[in-house]
Tab-separated table of C-alpha atoms in Angstrom:
chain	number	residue	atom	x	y	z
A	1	UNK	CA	31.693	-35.185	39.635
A	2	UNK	CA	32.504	-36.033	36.120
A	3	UNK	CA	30.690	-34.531	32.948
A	4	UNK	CA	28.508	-36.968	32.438
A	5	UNK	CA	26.762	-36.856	36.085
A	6	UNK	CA	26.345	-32.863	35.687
A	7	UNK	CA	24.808	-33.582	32.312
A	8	UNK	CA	22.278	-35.468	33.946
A	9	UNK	CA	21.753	-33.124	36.591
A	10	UNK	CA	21.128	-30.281	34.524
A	11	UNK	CA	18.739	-32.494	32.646
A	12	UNK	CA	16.455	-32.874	35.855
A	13	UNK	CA	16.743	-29.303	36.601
A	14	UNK	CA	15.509	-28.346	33.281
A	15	UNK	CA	13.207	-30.759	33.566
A	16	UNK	CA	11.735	-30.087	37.049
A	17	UNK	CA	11.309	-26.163	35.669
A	18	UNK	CA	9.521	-27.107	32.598
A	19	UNK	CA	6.828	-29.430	34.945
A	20	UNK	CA	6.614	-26.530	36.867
A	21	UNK	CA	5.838	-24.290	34.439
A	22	UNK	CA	3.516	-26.063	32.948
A	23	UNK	CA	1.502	-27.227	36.007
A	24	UNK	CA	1.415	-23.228	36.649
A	25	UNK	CA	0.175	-22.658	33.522
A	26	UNK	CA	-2.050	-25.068	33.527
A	27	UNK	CA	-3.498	-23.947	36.501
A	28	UNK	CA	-3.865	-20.439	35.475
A	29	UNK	CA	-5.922	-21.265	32.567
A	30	UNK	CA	-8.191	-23.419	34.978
A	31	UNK	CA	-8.377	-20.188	36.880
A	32	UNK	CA	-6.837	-22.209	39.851
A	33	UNK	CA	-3.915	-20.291	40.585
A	34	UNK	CA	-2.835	-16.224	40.148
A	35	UNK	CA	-0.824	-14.695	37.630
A	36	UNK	CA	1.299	-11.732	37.702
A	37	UNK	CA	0.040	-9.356	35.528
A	38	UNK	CA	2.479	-7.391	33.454
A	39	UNK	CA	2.153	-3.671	34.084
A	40	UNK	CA	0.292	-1.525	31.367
A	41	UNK	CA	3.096	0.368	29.442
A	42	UNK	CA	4.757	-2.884	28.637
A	43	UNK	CA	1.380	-4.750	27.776
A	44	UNK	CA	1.189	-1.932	25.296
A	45	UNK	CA	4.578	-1.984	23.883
A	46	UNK	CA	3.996	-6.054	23.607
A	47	UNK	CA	0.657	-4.940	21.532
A	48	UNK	CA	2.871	-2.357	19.643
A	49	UNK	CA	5.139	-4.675	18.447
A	50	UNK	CA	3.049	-7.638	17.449
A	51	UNK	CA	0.842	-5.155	15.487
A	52	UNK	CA	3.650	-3.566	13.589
A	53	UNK	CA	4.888	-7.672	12.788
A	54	UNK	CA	1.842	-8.651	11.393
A	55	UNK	CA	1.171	-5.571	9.393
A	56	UNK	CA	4.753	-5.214	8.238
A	57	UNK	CA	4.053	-9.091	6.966
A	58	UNK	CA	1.486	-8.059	5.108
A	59	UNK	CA	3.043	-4.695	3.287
A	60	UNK	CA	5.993	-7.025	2.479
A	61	UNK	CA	4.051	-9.749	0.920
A	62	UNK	CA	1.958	-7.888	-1.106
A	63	UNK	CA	4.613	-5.668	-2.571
A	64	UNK	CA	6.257	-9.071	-3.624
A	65	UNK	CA	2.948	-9.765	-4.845
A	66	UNK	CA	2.289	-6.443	-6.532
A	67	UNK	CA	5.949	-5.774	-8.065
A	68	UNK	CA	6.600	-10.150	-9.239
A	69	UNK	CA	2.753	-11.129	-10.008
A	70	UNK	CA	4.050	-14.530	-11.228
A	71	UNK	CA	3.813	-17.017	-7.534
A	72	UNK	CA	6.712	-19.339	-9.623
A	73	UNK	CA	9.086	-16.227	-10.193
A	74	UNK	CA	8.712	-15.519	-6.536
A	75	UNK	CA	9.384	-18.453	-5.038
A	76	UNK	CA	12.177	-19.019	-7.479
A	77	UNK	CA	13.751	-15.465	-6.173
A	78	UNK	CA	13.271	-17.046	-2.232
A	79	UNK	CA	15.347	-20.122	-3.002
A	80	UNK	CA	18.006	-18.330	-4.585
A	81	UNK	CA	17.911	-15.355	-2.022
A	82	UNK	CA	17.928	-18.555	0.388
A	83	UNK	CA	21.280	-19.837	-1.281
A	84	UNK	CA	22.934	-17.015	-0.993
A	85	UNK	CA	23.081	-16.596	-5.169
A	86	UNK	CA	21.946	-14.104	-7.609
A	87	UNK	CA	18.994	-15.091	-9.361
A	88	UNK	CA	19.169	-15.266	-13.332
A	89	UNK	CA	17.913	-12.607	-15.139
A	90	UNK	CA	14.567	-12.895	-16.917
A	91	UNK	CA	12.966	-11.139	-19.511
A	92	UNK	CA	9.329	-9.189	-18.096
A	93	UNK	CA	6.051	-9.524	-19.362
A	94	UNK	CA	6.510	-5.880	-21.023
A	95	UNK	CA	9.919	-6.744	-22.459
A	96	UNK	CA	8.389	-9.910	-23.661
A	97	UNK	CA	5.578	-8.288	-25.419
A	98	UNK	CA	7.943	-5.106	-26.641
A	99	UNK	CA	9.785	-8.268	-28.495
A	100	UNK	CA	6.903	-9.673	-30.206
A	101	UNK	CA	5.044	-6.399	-31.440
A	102	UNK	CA	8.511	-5.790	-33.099
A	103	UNK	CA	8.874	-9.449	-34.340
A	104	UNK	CA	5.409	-9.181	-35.565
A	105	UNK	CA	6.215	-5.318	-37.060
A	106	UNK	CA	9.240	-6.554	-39.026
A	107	UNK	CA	7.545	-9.728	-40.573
A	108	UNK	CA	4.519	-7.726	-41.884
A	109	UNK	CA	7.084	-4.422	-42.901
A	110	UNK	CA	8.282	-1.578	-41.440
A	111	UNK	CA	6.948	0.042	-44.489
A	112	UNK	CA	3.339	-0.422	-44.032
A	113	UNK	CA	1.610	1.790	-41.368
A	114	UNK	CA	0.450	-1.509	-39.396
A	115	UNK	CA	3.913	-2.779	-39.379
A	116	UNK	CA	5.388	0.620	-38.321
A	117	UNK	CA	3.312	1.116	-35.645
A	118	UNK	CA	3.646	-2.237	-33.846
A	119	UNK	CA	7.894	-1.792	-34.279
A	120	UNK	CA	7.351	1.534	-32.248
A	121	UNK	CA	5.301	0.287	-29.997
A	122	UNK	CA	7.529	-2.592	-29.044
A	123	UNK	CA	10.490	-0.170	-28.858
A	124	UNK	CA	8.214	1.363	-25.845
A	125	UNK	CA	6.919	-1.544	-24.333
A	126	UNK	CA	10.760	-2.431	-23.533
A	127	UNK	CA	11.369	0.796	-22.360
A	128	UNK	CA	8.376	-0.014	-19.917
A	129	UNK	CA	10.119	-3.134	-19.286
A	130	UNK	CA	13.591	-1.446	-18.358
A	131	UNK	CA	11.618	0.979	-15.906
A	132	UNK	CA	9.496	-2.010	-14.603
A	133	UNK	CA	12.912	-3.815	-13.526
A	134	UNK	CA	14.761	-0.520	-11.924
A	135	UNK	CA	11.324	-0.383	-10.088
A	136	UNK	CA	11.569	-3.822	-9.011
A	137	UNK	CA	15.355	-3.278	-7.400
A	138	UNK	CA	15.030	0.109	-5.926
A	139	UNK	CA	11.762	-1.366	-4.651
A	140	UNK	CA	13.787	-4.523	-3.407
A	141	UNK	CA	16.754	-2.756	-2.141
A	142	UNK	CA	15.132	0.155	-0.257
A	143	UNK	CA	11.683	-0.556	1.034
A	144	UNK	CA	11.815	-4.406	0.611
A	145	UNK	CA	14.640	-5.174	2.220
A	146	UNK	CA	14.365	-3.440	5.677
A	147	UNK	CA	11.298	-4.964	6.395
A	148	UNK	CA	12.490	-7.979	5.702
A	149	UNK	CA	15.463	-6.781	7.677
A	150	UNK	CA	12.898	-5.903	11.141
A	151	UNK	CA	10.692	-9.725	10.288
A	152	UNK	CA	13.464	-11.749	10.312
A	153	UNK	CA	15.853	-9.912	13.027
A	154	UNK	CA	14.209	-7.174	14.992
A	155	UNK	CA	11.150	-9.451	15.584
A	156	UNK	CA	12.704	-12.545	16.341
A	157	UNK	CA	15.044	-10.971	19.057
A	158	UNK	CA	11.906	-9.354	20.584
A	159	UNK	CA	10.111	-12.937	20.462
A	160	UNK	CA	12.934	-14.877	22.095
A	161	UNK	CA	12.885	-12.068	24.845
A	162	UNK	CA	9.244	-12.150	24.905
A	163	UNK	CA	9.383	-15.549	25.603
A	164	UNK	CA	11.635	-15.831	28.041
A	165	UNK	CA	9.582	-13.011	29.830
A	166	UNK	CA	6.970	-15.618	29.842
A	167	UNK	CA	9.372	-18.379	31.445
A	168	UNK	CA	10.607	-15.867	33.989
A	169	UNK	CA	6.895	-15.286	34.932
A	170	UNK	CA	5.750	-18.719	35.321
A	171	UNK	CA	9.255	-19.404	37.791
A	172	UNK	CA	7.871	-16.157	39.477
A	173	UNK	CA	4.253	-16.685	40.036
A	174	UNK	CA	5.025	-20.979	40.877
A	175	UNK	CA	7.315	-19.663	43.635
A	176	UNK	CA	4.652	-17.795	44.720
A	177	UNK	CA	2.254	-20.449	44.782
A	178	UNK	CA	5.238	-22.973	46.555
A	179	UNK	CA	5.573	-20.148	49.566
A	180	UNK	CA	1.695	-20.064	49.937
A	181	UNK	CA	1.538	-23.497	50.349
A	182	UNK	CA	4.647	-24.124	52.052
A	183	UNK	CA	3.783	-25.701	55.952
A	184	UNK	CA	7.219	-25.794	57.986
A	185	UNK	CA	9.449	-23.072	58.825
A	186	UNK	CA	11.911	-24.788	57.044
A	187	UNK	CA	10.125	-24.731	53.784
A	188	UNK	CA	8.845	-21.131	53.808
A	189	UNK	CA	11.999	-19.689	54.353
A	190	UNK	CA	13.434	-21.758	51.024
A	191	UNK	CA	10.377	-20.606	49.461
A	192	UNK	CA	11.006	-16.786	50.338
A	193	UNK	CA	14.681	-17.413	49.122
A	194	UNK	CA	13.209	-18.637	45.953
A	195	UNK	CA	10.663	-15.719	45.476
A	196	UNK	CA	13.187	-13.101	45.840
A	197	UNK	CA	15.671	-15.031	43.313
A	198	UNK	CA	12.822	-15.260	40.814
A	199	UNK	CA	11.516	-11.564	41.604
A	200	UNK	CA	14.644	-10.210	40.475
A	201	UNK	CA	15.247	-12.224	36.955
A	202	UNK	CA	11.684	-11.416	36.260
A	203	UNK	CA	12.361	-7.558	37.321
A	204	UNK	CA	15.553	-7.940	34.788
A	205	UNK	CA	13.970	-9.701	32.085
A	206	UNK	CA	11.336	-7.569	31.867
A	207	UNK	CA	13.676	-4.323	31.700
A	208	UNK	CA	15.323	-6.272	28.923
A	209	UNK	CA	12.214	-6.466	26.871
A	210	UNK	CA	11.008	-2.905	27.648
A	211	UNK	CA	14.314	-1.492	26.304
A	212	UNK	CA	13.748	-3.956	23.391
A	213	UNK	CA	10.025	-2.719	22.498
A	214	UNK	CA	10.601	0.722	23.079
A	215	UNK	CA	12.998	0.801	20.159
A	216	UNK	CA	9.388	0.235	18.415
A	217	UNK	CA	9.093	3.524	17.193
A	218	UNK	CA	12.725	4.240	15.808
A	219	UNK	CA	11.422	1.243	13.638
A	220	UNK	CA	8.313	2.919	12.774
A	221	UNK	CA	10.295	6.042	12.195
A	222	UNK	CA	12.655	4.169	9.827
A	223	UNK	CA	9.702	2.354	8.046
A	224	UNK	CA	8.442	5.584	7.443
A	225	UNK	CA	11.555	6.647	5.175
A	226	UNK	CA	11.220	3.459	3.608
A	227	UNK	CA	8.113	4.048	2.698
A	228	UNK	CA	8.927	7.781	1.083
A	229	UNK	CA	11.538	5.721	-1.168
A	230	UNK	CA	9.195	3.310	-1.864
A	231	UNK	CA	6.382	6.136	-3.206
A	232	UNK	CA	9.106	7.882	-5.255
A	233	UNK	CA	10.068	4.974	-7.081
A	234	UNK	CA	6.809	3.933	-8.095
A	235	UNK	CA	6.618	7.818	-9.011
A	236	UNK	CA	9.693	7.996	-11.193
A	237	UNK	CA	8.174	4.681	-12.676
A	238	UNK	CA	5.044	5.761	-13.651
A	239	UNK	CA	6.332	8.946	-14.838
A	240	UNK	CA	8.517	7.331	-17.045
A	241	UNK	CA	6.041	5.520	-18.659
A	242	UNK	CA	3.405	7.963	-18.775
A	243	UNK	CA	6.209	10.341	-20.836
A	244	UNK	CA	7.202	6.842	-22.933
A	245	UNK	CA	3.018	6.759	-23.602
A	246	UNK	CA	2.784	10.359	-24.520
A	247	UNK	CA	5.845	9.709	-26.929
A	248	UNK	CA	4.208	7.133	-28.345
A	249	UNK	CA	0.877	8.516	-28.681
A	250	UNK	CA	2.803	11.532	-30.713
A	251	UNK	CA	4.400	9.152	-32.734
A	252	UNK	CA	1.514	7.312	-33.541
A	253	UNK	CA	-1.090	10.698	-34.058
A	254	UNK	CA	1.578	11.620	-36.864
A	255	UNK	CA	2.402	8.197	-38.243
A	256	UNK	CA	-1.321	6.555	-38.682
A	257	UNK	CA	-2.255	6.947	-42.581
A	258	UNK	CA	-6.042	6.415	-41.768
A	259	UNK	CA	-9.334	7.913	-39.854
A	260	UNK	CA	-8.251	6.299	-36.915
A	261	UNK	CA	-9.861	7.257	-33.474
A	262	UNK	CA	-9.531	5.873	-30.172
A	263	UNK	CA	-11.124	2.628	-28.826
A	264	UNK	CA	-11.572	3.909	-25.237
A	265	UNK	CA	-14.960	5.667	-24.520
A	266	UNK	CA	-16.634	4.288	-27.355
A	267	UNK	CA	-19.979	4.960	-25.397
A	268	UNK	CA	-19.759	8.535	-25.829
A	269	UNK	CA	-17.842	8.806	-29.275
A	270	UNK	CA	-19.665	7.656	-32.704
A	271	UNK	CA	-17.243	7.310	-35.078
A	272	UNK	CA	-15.952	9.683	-37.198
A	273	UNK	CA	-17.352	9.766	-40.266
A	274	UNK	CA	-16.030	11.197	-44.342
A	275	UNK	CA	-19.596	13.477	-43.851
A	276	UNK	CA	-18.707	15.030	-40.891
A	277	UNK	CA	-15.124	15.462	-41.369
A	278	UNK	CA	-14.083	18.928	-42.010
A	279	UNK	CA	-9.825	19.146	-40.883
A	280	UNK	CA	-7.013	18.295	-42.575
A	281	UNK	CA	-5.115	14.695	-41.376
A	282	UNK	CA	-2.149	16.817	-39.767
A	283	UNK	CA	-4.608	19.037	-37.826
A	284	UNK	CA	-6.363	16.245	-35.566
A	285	UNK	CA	-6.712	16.597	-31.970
A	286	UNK	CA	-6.154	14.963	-28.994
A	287	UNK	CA	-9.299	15.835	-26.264
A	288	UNK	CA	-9.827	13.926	-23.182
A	289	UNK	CA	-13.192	12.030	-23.848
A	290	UNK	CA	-12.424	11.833	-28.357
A	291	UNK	CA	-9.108	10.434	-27.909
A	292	UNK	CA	-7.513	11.084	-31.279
A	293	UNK	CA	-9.262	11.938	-34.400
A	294	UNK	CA	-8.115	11.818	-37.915
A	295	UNK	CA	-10.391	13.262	-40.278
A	296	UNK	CA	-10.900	13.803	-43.967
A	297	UNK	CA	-9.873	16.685	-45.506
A	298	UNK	CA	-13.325	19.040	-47.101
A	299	UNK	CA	-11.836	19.299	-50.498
A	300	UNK	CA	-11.696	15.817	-50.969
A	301	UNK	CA	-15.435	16.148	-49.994
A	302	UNK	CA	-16.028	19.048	-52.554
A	303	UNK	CA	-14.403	16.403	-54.984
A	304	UNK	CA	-16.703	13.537	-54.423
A	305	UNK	CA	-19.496	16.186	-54.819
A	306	UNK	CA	-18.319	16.938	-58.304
A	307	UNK	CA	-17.491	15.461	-61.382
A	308	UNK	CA	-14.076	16.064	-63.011
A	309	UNK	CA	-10.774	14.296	-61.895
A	310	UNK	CA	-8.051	16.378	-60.084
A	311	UNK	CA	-4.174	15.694	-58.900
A	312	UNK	CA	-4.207	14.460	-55.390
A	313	UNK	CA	-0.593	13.770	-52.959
A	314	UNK	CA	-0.256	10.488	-51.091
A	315	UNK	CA	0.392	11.259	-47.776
A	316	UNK	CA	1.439	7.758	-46.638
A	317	UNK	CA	2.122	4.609	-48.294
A	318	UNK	CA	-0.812	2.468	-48.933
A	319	UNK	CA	-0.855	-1.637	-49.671
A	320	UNK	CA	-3.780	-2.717	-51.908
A	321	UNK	CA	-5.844	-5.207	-49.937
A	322	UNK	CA	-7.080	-6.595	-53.378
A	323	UNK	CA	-7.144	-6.188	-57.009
A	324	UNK	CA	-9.757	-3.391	-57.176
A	325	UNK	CA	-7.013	-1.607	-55.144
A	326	UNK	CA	-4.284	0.672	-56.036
A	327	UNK	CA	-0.838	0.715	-54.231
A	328	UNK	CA	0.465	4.410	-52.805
A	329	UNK	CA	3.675	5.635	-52.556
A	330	UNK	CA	3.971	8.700	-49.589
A	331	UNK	CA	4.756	11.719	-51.683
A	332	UNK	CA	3.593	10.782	-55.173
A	333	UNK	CA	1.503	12.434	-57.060
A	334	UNK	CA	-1.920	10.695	-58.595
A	335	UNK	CA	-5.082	11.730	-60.442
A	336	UNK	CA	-8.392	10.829	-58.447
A	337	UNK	CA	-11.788	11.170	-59.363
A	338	UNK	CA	-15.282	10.179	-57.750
A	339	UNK	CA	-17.533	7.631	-59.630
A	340	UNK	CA	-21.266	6.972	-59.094
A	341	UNK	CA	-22.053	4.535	-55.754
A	342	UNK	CA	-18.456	4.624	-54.595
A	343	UNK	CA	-18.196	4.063	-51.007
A	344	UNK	CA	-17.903	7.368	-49.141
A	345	UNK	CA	-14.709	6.740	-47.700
A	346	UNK	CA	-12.876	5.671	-50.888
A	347	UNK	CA	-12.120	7.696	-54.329
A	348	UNK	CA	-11.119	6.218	-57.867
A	349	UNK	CA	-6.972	6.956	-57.920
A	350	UNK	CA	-4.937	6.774	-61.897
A	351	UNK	CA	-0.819	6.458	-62.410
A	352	UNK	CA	-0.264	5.913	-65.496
A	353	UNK	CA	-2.184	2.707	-67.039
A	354	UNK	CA	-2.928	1.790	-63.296
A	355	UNK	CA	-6.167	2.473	-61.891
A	356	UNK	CA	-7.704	1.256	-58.628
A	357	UNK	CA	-9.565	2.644	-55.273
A	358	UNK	CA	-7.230	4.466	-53.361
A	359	UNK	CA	-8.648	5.843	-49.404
A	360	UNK	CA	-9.589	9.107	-49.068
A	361	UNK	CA	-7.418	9.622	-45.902
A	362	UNK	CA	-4.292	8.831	-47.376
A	363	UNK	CA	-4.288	11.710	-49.953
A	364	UNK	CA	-4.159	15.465	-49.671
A	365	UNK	CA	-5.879	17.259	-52.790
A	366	UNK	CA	-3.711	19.813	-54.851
A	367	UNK	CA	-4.887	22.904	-56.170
């Protein structure tokens, strides 16, 4: 017999057991012939393990979703990770940003308060950026990764076995159908033969795939450390950039030359008005539903109450918006007084033969 004759012999064999299998199968779903049913332990494991693929699909897909919103970065990563080459490095949405604020900051001055306080806020939105990215690798590396890992190897072993469970079934339960409607002596005791052969690779195949599933739960065990990394990088992350916040927020309470107060909760705070101010600048607070306050100090009050001019310290420089404004200096020392219809928020301000409005906020009377 030469090689190509048992090629073509093998072909019919394979052939011959994939008709059979599918007539059995076919049958089975017509109801017109039995099927050995697996018993329950192993339906369960089979149960086990498709439940923990999907669900580990979905985890895995929506952390790549969750740590790389952008769909083009991702698929980008895939065809490199595909090639076997390290993606190039891209700058993050909060690096990006970081850049610009501090752009922006240097073009308008580092000088003014405006300018300042975008520079340090881009100096912390790249710190945010830097965290963002170690997030994104130990994310990758140590949750990521061994799901992955259990998708693309665990599974697919379990599926091949799976499936050849199936084959070994169908040989099993069309041998049993052969013997039942086998007629000569002859033919039932080939038949029998053939039941016993298939018997026993279904016995072994389905040991096979027991051991297989049952390693199940060392996989859920070793998800579960996963998982613990997983939830301790996202806490070191957002610790990080709560502290880099709170940094900022300290830098900005001490660094913003105005009445500023918070944005957020504007439903419950009215702002803060000359009036009702009654603290110096370097006392304000920080409370959970005011956010922070900056108010006027009440001897600049007593002065607008009064007439008579007094000697006032800049407390941060100041650039005059117009003509009818004066310039400040931090530190310098001017003469201030209050004239008649003056907005409430503003005093008259003198240095020398320069005279202008100068904001209330910026100054801290001297006795």
């Amino acid at each position: 017999m030469n090689i190509m004759d048992f090629n073509v012999k093998k072909l019919a064999a394979d052939a011959g057991t994939f008709l059979s299998r599918a007539v059995q199968f076919t049958e089975e779903k017509l109801g017109q012939a039995e099927k050995t049913e697996l018993d329950a332990h192993l339906e369960n494991l089979l149960s086990k393990a498709e439940c923990t693929k999907i669900w580990t699909e979905k985890i895995m897909k929506q952390t790549e979703v969750l740590l790389q919103p952008n769909p083009n970065a991702r698929i980008e990563e895939f065809v490199y990770e595909k090639l076997d080459r390290k993606a190039p490095s891209r700058i993050n949405n909060p690096e990006l940003l970081g850049q610009y604020m501090i752009d922006a900051g240097t073009e308008f001055g580092p000088g003014t308060a405006y300018g300042n306080a975008l520079i340090k806020c881009g100096e912390t939105q790249k710190r945010i950026g830097t965290a963002d990215r170690e997030l994104i690798q130990t994310s990758a590396l140590n949750f990521l990764t061994p799901l992955r890992n259990f998708i693309e190897g665990d599974y697919k072993t379990i599926a091949k076995e799976r499936k050849l469970l199936q084959n070994k079934r169908l040989d099993l339960d069309a041998a049993k159908t052969r013997l039942k409607k086998a007629k000569t002596a002859e033919t039932r005791a080939s038949s029998e033969q053939e039941l016993r052969i298939t018997q026993s690779e279904f016995d072994r195949q389905a040991e096979i795939t027991r051991l297989l599933l049952e390693g199940i739960s060392s996989t859920h065990a070793h998800h579960l450390r996963c998982l613990n990394d997983f939830v301790e990088a996202q806490m070191t992350y957002y610790a990080q950039c709560y502290q880099y916040m709170l940094d900022l927020q300290k830098q900005l309470g001490r660094c913003f030359p105005s009445n500023y107060h918070c944005n957020n909760n504007q439903t419950s705070v009215a702002p803060i008005s000359s009036a009702a101010s009654s603290n110096v600048i370097g006392s304000s607070s920080l409370t959970p539903t005011s956010g922070l306050v900056i108010t006027t100090p009440s001897n600049l009050i007593d002065l607008k109450e009064c007439s008579g001019s007094r000697k006032a310290r800049v407390l941060y420089d100041y650039d005059a918006a117009n003509s009818s404004e004066l310039s400040l200096l931090a530190d310098e020392v001017i003469t201030v007084f209050s004239v008649i219809g003056m907005d409430s928020d503003w005093l008259m301000g003198e240095r020398g033969n320069q005279k202008g409005r100068v904001p209330i906020t910026y100054l801290e009377l001297l006795n």
